[in-house]
mmCIF file of C-alpha atoms in Angstrom:
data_model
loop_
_atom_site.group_PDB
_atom_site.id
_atom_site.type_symbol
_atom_site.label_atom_id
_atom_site.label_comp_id
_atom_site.label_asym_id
_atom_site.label_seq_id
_atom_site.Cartn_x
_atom_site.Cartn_y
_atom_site.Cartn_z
ATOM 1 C CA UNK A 1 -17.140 -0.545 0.567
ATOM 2 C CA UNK A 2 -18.790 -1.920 3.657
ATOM 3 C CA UNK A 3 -20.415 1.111 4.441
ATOM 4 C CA UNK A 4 -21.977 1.933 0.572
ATOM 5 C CA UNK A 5 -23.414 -1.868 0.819
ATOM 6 C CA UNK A 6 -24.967 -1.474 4.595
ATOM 7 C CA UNK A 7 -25.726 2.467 2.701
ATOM 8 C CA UNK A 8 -28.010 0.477 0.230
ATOM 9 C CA UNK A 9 -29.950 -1.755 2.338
ATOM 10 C CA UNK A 10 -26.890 -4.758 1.940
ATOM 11 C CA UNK A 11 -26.959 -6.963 4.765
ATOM 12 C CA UNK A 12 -23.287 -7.182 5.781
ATOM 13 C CA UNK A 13 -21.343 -9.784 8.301
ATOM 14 C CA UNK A 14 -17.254 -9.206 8.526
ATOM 15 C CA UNK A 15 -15.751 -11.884 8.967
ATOM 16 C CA UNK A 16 -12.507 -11.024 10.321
ATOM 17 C CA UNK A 17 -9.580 -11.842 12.445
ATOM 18 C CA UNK A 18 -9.080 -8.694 14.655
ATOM 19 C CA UNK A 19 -12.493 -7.456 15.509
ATOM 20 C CA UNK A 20 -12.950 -3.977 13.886
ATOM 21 C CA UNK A 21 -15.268 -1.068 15.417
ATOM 22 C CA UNK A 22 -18.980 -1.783 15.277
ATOM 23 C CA UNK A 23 -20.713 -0.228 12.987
ATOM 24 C CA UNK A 24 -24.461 -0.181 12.407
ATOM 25 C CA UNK A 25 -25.887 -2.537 9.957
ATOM 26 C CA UNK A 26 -22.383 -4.691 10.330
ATOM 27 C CA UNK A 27 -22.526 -8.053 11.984
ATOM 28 C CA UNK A 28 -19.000 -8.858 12.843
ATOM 29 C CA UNK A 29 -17.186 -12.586 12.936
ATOM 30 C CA UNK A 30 -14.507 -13.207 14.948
ATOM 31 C CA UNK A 31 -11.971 -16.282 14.056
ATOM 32 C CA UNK A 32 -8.788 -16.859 15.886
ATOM 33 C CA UNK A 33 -5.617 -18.442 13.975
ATOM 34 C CA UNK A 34 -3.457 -21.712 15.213
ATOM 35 C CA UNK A 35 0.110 -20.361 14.937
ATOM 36 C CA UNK A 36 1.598 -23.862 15.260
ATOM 37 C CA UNK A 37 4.878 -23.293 13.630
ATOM 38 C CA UNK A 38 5.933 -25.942 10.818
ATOM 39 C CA UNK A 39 9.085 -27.756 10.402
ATOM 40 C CA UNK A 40 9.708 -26.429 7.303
ATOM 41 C CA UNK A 41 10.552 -22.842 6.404
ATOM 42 C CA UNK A 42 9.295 -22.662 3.166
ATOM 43 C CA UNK A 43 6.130 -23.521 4.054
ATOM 44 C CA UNK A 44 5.636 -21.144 6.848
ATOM 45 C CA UNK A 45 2.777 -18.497 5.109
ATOM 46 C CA UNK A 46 1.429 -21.676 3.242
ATOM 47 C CA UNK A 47 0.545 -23.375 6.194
ATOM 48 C CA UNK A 48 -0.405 -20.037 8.390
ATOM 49 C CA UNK A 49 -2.831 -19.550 5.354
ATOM 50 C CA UNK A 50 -4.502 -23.180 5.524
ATOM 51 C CA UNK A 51 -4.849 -22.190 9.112
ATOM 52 C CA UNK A 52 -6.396 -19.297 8.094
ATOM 53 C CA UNK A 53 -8.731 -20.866 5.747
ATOM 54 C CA UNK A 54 -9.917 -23.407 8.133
ATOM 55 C CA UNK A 55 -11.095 -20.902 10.898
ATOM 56 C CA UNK A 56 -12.827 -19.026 8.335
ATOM 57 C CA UNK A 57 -14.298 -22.045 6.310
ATOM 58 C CA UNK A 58 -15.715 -22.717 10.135
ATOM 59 C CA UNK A 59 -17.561 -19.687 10.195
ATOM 60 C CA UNK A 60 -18.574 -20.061 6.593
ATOM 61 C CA UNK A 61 -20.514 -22.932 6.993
ATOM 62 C CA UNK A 62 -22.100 -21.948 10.471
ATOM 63 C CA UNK A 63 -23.772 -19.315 8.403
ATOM 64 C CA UNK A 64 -24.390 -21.940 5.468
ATOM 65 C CA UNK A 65 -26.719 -23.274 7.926
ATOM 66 C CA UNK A 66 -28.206 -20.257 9.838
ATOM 67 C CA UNK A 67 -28.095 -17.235 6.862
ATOM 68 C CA UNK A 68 -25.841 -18.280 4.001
ATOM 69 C CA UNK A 69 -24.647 -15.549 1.809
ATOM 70 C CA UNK A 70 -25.419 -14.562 -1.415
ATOM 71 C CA UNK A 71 -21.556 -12.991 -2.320
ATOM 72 C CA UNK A 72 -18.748 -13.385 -0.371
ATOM 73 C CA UNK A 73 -16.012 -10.861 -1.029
ATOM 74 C CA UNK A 74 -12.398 -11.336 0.311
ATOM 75 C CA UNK A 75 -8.579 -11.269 -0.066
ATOM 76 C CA UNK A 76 -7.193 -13.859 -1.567
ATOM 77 C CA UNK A 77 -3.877 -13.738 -0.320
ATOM 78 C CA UNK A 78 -4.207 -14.821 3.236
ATOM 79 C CA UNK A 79 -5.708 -17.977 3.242
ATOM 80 C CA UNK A 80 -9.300 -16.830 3.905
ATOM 81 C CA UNK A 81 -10.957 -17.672 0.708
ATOM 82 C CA UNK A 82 -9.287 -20.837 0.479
ATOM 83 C CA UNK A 83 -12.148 -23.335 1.447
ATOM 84 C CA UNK A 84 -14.878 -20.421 0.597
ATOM 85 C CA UNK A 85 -16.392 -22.794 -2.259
ATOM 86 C CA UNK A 86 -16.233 -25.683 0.057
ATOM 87 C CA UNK A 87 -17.607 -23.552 3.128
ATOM 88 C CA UNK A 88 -20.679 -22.038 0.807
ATOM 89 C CA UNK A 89 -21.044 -24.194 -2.534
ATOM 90 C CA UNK A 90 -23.829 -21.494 -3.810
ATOM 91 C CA UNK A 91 -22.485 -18.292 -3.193
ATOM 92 C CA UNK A 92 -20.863 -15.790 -5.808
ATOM 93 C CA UNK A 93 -17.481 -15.577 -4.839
ATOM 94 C CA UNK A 94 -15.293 -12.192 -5.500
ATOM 95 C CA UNK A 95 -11.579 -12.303 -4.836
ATOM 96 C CA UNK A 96 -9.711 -9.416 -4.561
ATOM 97 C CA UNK A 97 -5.950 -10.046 -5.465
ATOM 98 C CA UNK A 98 -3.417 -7.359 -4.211
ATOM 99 C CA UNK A 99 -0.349 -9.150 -4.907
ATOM 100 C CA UNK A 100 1.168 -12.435 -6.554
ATOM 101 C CA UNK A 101 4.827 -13.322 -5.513
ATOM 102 C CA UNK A 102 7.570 -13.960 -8.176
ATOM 103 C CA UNK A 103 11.054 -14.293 -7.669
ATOM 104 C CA UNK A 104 12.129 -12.194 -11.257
ATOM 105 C CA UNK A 105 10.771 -9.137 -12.493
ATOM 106 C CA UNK A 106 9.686 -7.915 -8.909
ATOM 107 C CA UNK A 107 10.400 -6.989 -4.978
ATOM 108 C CA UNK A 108 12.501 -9.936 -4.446
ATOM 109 C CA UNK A 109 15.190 -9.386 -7.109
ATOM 110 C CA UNK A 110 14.838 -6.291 -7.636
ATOM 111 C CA UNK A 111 18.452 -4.292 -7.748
ATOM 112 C CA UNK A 112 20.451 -7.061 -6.542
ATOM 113 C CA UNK A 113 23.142 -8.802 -9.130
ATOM 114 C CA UNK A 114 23.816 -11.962 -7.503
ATOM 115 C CA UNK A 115 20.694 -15.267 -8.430
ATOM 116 C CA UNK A 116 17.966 -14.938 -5.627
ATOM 117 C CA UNK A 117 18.668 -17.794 -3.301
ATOM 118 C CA UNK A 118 16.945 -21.387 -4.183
ATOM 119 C CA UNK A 119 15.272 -20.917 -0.556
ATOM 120 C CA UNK A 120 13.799 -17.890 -1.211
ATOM 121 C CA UNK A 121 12.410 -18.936 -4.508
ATOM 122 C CA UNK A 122 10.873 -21.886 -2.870
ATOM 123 C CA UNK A 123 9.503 -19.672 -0.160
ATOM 124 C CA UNK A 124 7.712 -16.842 -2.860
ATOM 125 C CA UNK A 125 6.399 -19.915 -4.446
ATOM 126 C CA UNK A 126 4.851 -21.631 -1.896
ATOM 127 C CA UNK A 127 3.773 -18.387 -0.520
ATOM 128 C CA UNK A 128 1.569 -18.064 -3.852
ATOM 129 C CA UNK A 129 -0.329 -21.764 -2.851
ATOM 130 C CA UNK A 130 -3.413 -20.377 -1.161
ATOM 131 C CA UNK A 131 -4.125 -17.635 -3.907
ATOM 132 C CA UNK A 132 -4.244 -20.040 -6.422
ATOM 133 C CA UNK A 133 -6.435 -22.734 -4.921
ATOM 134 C CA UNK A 134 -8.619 -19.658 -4.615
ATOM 135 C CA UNK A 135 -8.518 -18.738 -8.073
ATOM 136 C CA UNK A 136 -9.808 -21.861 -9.329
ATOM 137 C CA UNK A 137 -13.006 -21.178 -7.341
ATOM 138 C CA UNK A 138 -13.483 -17.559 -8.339
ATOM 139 C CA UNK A 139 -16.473 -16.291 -9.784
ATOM 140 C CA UNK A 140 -14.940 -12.366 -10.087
ATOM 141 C CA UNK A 141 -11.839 -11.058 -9.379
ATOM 142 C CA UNK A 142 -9.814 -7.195 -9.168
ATOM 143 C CA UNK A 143 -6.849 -6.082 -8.278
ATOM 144 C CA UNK A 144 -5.913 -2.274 -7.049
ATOM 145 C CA UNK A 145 -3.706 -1.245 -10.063
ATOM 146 C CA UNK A 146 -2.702 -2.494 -13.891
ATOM 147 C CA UNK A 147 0.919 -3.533 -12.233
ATOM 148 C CA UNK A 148 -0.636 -5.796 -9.679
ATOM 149 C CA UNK A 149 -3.008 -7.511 -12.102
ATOM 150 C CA UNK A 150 0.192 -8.372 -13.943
ATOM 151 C CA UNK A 151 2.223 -10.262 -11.777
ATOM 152 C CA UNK A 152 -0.811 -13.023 -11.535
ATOM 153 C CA UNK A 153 -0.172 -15.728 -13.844
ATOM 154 C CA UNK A 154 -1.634 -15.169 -17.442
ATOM 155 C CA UNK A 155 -3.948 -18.124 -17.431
ATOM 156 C CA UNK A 156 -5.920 -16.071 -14.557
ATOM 157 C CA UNK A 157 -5.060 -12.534 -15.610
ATOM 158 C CA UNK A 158 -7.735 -12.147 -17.797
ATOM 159 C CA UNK A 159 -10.155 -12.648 -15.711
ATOM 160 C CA UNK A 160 -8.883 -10.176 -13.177
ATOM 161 C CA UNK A 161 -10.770 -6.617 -12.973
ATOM 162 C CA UNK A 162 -8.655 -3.434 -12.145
ATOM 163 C CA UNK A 163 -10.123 -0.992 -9.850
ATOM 164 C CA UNK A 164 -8.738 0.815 -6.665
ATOM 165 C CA UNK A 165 -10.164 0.990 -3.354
ATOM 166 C CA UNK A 166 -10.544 4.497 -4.018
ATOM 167 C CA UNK A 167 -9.436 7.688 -2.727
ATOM 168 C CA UNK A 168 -11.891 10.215 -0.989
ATOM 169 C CA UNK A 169 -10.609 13.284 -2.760
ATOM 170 C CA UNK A 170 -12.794 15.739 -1.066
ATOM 171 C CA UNK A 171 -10.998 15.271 2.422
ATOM 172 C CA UNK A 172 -7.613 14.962 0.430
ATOM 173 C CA UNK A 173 -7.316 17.958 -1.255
ATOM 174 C CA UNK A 174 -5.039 21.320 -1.398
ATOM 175 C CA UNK A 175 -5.811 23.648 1.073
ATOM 176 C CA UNK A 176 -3.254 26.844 1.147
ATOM 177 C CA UNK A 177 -4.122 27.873 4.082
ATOM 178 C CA UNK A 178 -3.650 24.755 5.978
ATOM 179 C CA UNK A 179 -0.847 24.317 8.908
ATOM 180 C CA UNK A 180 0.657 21.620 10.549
ATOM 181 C CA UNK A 181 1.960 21.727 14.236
ATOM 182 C CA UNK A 182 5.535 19.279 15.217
ATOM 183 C CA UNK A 183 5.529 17.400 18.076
ATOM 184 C CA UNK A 184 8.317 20.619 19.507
ATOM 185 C CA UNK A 185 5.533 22.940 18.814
ATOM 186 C CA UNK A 186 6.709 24.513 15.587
ATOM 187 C CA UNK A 187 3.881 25.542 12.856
ATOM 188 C CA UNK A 188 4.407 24.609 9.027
ATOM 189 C CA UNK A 189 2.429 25.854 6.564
ATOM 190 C CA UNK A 190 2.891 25.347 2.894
ATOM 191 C CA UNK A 191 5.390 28.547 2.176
ATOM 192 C CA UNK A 192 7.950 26.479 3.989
ATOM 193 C CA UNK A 193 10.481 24.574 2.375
ATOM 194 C CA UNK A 194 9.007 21.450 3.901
ATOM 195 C CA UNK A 195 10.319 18.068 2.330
ATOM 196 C CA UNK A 196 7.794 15.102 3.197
ATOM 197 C CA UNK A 197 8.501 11.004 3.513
ATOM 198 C CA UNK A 198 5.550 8.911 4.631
ATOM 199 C CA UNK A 199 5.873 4.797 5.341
ATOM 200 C CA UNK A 200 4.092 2.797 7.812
ATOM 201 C CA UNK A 201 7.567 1.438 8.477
ATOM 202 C CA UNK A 202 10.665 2.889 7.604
ATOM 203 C CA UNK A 203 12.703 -0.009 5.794
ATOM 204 C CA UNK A 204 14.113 -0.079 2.316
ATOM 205 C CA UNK A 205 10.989 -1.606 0.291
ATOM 206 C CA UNK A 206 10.094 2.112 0.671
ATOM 207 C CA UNK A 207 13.243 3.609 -0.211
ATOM 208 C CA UNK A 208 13.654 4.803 3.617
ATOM 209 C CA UNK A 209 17.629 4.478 3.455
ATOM 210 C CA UNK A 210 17.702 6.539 -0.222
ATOM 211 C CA UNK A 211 15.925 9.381 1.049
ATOM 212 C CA UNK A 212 17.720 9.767 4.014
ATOM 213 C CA UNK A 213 21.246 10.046 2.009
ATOM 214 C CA UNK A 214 19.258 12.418 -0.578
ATOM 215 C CA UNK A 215 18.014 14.367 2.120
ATOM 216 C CA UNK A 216 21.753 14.780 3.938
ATOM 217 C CA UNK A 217 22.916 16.143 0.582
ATOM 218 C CA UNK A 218 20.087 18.246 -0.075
ATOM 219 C CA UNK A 219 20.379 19.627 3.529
ATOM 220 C CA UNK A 220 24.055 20.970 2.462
ATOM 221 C CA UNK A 221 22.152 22.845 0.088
ATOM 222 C CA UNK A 222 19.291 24.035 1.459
ATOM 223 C CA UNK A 223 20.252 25.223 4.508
ATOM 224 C CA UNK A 224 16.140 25.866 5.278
ATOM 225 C CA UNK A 225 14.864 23.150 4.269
ATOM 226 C CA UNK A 226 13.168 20.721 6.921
ATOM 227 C CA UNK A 227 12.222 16.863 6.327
ATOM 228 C CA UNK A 228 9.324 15.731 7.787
ATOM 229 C CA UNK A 229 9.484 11.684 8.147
ATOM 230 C CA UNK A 230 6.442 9.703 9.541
ATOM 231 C CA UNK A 231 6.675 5.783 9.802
ATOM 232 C CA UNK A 232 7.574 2.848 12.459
ATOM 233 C CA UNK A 233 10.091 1.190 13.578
ATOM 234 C CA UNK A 234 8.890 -1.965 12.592
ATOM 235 C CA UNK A 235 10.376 -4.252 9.692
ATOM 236 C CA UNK A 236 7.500 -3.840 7.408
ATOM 237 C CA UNK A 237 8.085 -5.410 3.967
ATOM 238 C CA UNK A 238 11.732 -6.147 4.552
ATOM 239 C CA UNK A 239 13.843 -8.205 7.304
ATOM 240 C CA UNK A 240 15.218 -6.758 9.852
ATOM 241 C CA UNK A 241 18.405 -5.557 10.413
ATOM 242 C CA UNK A 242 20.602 -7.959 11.310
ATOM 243 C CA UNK A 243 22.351 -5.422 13.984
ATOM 244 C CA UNK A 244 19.127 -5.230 15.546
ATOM 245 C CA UNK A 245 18.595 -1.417 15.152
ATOM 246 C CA UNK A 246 16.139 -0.081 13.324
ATOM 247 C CA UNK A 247 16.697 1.617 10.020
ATOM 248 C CA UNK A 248 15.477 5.140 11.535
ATOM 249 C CA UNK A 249 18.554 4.602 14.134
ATOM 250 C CA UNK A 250 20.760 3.409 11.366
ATOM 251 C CA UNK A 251 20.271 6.520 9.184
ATOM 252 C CA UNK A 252 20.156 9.365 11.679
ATOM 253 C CA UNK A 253 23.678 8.075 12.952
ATOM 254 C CA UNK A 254 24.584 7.283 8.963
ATOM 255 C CA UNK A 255 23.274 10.952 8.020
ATOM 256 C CA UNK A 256 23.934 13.296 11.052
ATOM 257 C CA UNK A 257 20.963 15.026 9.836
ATOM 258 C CA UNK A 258 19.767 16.252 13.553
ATOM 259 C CA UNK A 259 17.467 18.599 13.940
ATOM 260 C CA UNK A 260 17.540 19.206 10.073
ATOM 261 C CA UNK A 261 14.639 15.832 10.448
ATOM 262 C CA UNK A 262 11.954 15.243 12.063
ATOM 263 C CA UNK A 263 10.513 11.871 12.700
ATOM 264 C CA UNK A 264 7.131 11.094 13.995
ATOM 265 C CA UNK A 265 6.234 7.593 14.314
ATOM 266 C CA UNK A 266 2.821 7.592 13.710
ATOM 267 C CA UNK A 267 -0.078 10.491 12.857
ATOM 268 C CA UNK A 268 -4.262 10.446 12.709
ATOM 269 C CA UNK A 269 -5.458 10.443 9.300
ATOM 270 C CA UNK A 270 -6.567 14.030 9.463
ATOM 271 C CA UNK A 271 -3.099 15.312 10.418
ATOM 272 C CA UNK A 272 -1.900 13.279 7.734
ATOM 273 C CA UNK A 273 -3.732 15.331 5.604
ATOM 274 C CA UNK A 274 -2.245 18.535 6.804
ATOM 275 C CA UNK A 275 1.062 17.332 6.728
ATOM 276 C CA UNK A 276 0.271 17.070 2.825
ATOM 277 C CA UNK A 277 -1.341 20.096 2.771
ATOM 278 C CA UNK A 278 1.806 21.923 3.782
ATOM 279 C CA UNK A 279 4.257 19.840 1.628
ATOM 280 C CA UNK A 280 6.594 21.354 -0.835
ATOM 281 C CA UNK A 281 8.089 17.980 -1.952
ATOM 282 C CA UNK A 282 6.734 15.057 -0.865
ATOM 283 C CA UNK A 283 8.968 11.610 -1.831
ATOM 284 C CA UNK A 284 7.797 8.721 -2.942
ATOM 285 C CA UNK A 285 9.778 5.540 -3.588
ATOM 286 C CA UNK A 286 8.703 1.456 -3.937
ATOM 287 C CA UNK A 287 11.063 -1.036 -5.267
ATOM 288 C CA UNK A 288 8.346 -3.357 -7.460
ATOM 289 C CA UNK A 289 5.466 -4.083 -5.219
ATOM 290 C CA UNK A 290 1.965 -3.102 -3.580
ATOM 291 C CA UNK A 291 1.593 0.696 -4.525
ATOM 292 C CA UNK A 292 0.755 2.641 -1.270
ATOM 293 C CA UNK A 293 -2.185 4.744 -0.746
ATOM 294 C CA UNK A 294 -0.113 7.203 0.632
ATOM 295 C CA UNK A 295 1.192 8.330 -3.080
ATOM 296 C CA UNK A 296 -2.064 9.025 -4.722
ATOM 297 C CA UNK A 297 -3.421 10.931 -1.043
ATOM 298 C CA UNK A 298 -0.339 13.066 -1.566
ATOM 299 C CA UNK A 299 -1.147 13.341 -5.138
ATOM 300 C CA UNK A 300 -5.095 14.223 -4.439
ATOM 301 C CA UNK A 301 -3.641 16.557 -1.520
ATOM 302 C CA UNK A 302 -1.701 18.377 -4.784
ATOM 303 C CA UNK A 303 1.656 17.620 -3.541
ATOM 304 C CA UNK A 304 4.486 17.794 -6.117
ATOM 305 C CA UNK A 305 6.123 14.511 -5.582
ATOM 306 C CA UNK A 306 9.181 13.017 -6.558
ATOM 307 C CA UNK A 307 9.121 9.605 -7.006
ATOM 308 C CA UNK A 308 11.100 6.207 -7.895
ATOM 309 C CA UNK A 309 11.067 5.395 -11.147
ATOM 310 C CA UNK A 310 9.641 1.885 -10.898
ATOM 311 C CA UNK A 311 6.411 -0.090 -12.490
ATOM 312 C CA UNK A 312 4.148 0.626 -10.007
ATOM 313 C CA UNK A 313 5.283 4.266 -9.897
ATOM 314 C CA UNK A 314 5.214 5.074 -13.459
ATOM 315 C CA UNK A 315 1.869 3.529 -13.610
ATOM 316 C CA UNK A 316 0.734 6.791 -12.119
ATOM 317 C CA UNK A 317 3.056 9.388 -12.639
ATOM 318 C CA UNK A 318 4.593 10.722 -15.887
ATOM 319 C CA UNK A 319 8.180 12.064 -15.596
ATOM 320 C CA UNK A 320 7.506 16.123 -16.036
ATOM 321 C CA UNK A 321 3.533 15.836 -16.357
ATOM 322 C CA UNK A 322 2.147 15.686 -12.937
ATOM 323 C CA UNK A 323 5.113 14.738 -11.305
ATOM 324 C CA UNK A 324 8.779 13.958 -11.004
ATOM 325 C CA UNK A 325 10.366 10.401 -11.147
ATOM 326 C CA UNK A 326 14.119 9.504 -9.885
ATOM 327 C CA UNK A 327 15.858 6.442 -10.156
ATOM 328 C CA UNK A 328 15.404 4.374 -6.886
ATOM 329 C CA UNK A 329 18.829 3.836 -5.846
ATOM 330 C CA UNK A 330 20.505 6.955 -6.863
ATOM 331 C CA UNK A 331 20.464 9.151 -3.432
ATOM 332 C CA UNK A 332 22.086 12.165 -5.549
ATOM 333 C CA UNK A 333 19.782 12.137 -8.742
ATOM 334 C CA UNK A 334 17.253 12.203 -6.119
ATOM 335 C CA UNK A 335 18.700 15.141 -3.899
ATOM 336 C CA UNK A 336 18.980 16.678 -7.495
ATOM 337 C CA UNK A 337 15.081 16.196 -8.360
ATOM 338 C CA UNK A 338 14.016 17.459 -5.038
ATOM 339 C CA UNK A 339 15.751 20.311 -5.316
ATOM 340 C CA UNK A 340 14.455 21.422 -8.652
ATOM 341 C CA UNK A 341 11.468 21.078 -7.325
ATOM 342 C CA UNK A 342 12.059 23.546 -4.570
ATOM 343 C CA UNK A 343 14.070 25.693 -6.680
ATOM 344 C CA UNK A 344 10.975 26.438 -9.189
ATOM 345 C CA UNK A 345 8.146 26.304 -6.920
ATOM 346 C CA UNK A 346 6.413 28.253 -10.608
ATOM 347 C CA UNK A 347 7.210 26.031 -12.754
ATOM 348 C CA UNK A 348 5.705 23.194 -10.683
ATOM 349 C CA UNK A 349 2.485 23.838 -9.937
ATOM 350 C CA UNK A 350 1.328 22.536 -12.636
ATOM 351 C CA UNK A 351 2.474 19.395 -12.080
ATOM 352 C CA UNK A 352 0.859 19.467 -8.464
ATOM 353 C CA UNK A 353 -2.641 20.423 -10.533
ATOM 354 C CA UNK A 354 -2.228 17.769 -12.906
ATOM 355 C CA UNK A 355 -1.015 15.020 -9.899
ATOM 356 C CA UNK A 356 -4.999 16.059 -8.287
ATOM 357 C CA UNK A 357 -6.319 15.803 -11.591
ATOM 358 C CA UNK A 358 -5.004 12.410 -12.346
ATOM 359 C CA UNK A 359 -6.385 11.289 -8.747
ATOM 360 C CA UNK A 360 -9.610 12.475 -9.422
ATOM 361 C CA UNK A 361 -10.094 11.261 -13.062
ATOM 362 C CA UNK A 362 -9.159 7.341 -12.204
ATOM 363 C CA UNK A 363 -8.901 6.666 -8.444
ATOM 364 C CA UNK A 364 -12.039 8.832 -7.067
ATOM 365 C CA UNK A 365 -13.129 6.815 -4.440
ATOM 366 C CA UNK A 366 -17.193 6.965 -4.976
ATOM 367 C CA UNK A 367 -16.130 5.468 -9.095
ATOM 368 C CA UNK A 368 -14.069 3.234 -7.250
ATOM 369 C CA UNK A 369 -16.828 1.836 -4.774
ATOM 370 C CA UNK A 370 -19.462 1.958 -7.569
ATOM 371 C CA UNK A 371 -18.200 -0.589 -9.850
ATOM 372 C CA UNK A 372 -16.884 -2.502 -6.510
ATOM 373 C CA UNK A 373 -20.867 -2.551 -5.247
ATOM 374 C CA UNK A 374 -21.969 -3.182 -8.930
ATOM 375 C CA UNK A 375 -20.110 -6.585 -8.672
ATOM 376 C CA UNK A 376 -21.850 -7.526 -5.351
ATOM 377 C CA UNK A 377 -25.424 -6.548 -6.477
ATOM 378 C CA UNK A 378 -24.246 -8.029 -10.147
ATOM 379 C CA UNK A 379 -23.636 -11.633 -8.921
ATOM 380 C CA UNK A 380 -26.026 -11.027 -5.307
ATOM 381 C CA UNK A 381 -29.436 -10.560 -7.810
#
């Protein structure tokens, strides 16, 4: 969005924790964070956010005095809109709100039979504190996707917006003659029987630990089919293990998959690209949370993916239409619903025409940043 408003003649300052790369028209704020920890666990993100909001709310009213803003724009979720109103009584404010915590119905409970833990409920709660001080001093709000606007409490969910940052589906689009090179040197292109995973860490909020037992199966099977896995080490979404290996060392010993997989920790956007470009399958899975990017880049890429058969999943793909949905913690119906898919390379393409088609018809990125920009100028006029 930053670079449509600076585009129209928008003057822009980021302010930001983690200085990003200059960029013309783009005055940049830099705030640094106490990390003082608290005594009390639940209250560890709530009082990292009021940390948060205080460095920013510094900033804030430096410029409330020098150049104050006409809109302010910002996540809500992190404590940095939390003393906007205070910081900059007369600007509009826009929040945008990615994710509300609940301790039923979503990530935290989600395929587990035994009563989340009173600790962690307290924790989820709390964790919610900053976004809804910010709430009350919202003059707009959106969230990505329908799924995400309904996990904020009703008495705010009406006056939540959806729209999604977008997807530029001119870079990600099919392209059959594309290849993509391995880190050995080998050359994929999409005739392969390529199977794809994508995470920006491999942990079980993404359904690393299914695949990998759907893709030992499969590899029984399909004695030429290769799986292509790019994500971290880190912990992402989850904990870590309590073993201290990562999940990508738990799995290849679990799995024996060898050279059958491929892991690459980390890939440039463009080769990213490619990598779709060449997929045959690409898997998808999210227990009930944030829906990644990566899905709807695979699906503007026209990759036939399989995915979990969750909320945020189903929001996007229909079972059969322009995709295929499996249930997240079956490793064999999935194994079973990739290999269709390979078997009857035919019969799906049009599912991978109709995944690019639903891209393009709700998520196209210059839609997206139009109504995003029409908000700024709306309230900045």
């Amino acid at each position: 969005m930053i670079g449509s408003l600076v585009a129209e003649g928008v003057e822009v300052t980021l302010i930001t924790e983690r200085p990003a790369q200059e960029a013309p028209g783009v005055r940049q704020l830099v705030y640094s964070v106490d990390e003082t920890a608290t005594q009390h666990p639940a209250l560890a993100a709530t009082e990292y956010h009021l940390r948060t909001g205080e460095a920013v709310a510094r900033l804030m009213e430096r410029l409330n005095r020098s150049d104050p803003p006409d809109v302010v724009l910002g996540h809500i979720g992190w404590g940095g809109m939390l003393f906007a109103r205070d910081a900059l009584p007369d600007a509009a404010l826009i929040g945008y709100c990615e994710y509300y915590y609940r301790s039923t119905g979503s990530d935290l409970d989600f395929g587990i039979d035994e009563p989340v833990p009173a600790a962690d409920r307290q924790r989820v709660r709390m964790r919610n504190a900053a976004q809804l001080l910010a709430l009350d001093t919202l003059d707009a709000a959106y969230a990505p996707t329908q799924w995400q606007r309904r996990q904020y409490p009703a008495a705010y969910r009406q006056g939540i917006a959806v729209c999604h940052d977008g997807i530029d589906t001119q870079t990600c689009r099919p392209d059959s003659e594309a290849s993509f090179v391995l880190p050995d040197g080998r050359v994929l292109t999409p005739a392969m029987p390529v199977v794809t995973f994508v995470a920006r860490d491999l942990d079980p909020y993404r359904g690393y630990p299914e695949f990998m037992r759907a893709a030992a199966t499969l590899a029984a099977r399909h004695p030429d089919a290769l799986f292509v896995v790019v994500g971290g080490d880190g912990s992402g979404y989850g904990r870590p293990r309590s073993d201290g290996n990562s999940w990508r060392e738990a799995m290849c010993a679990e799995t024996e998959l060898g050279d059958r997989i491929v892991h690459i920790p980390w890939l440039p956007y463009e080769n990213l690209i490619r990598l779709f470009q060449v997929s045959a399958v690409h898997v998808y899975l999210t227990v009930p949370f944030v829906l990644s990017w990566s899905l709807l880049e695979a699906m503007a890429c026209g990759c036939l993916v399989v995915g979990s058969d969750t909320e945020p999943v189903r929001e996007v793909i229909r079972d059969g239409v322009n995709g295929l949905l499996s249930p997240f913690h079956d490793a064999q119906a999935l194994a079973e619903r990739i290999e269709e898919a390979l078997s009857s390379p035919a019969l799906m393409r049009p599912l991978r025409r109709a995944a690019r088609e639903t891209v393009i018809a709700a998520y196209e990125r210059e839609r997206c940043l139009a109504r995003q920009t029409g908000w700024v100028h709306q309230f900045g006029d």
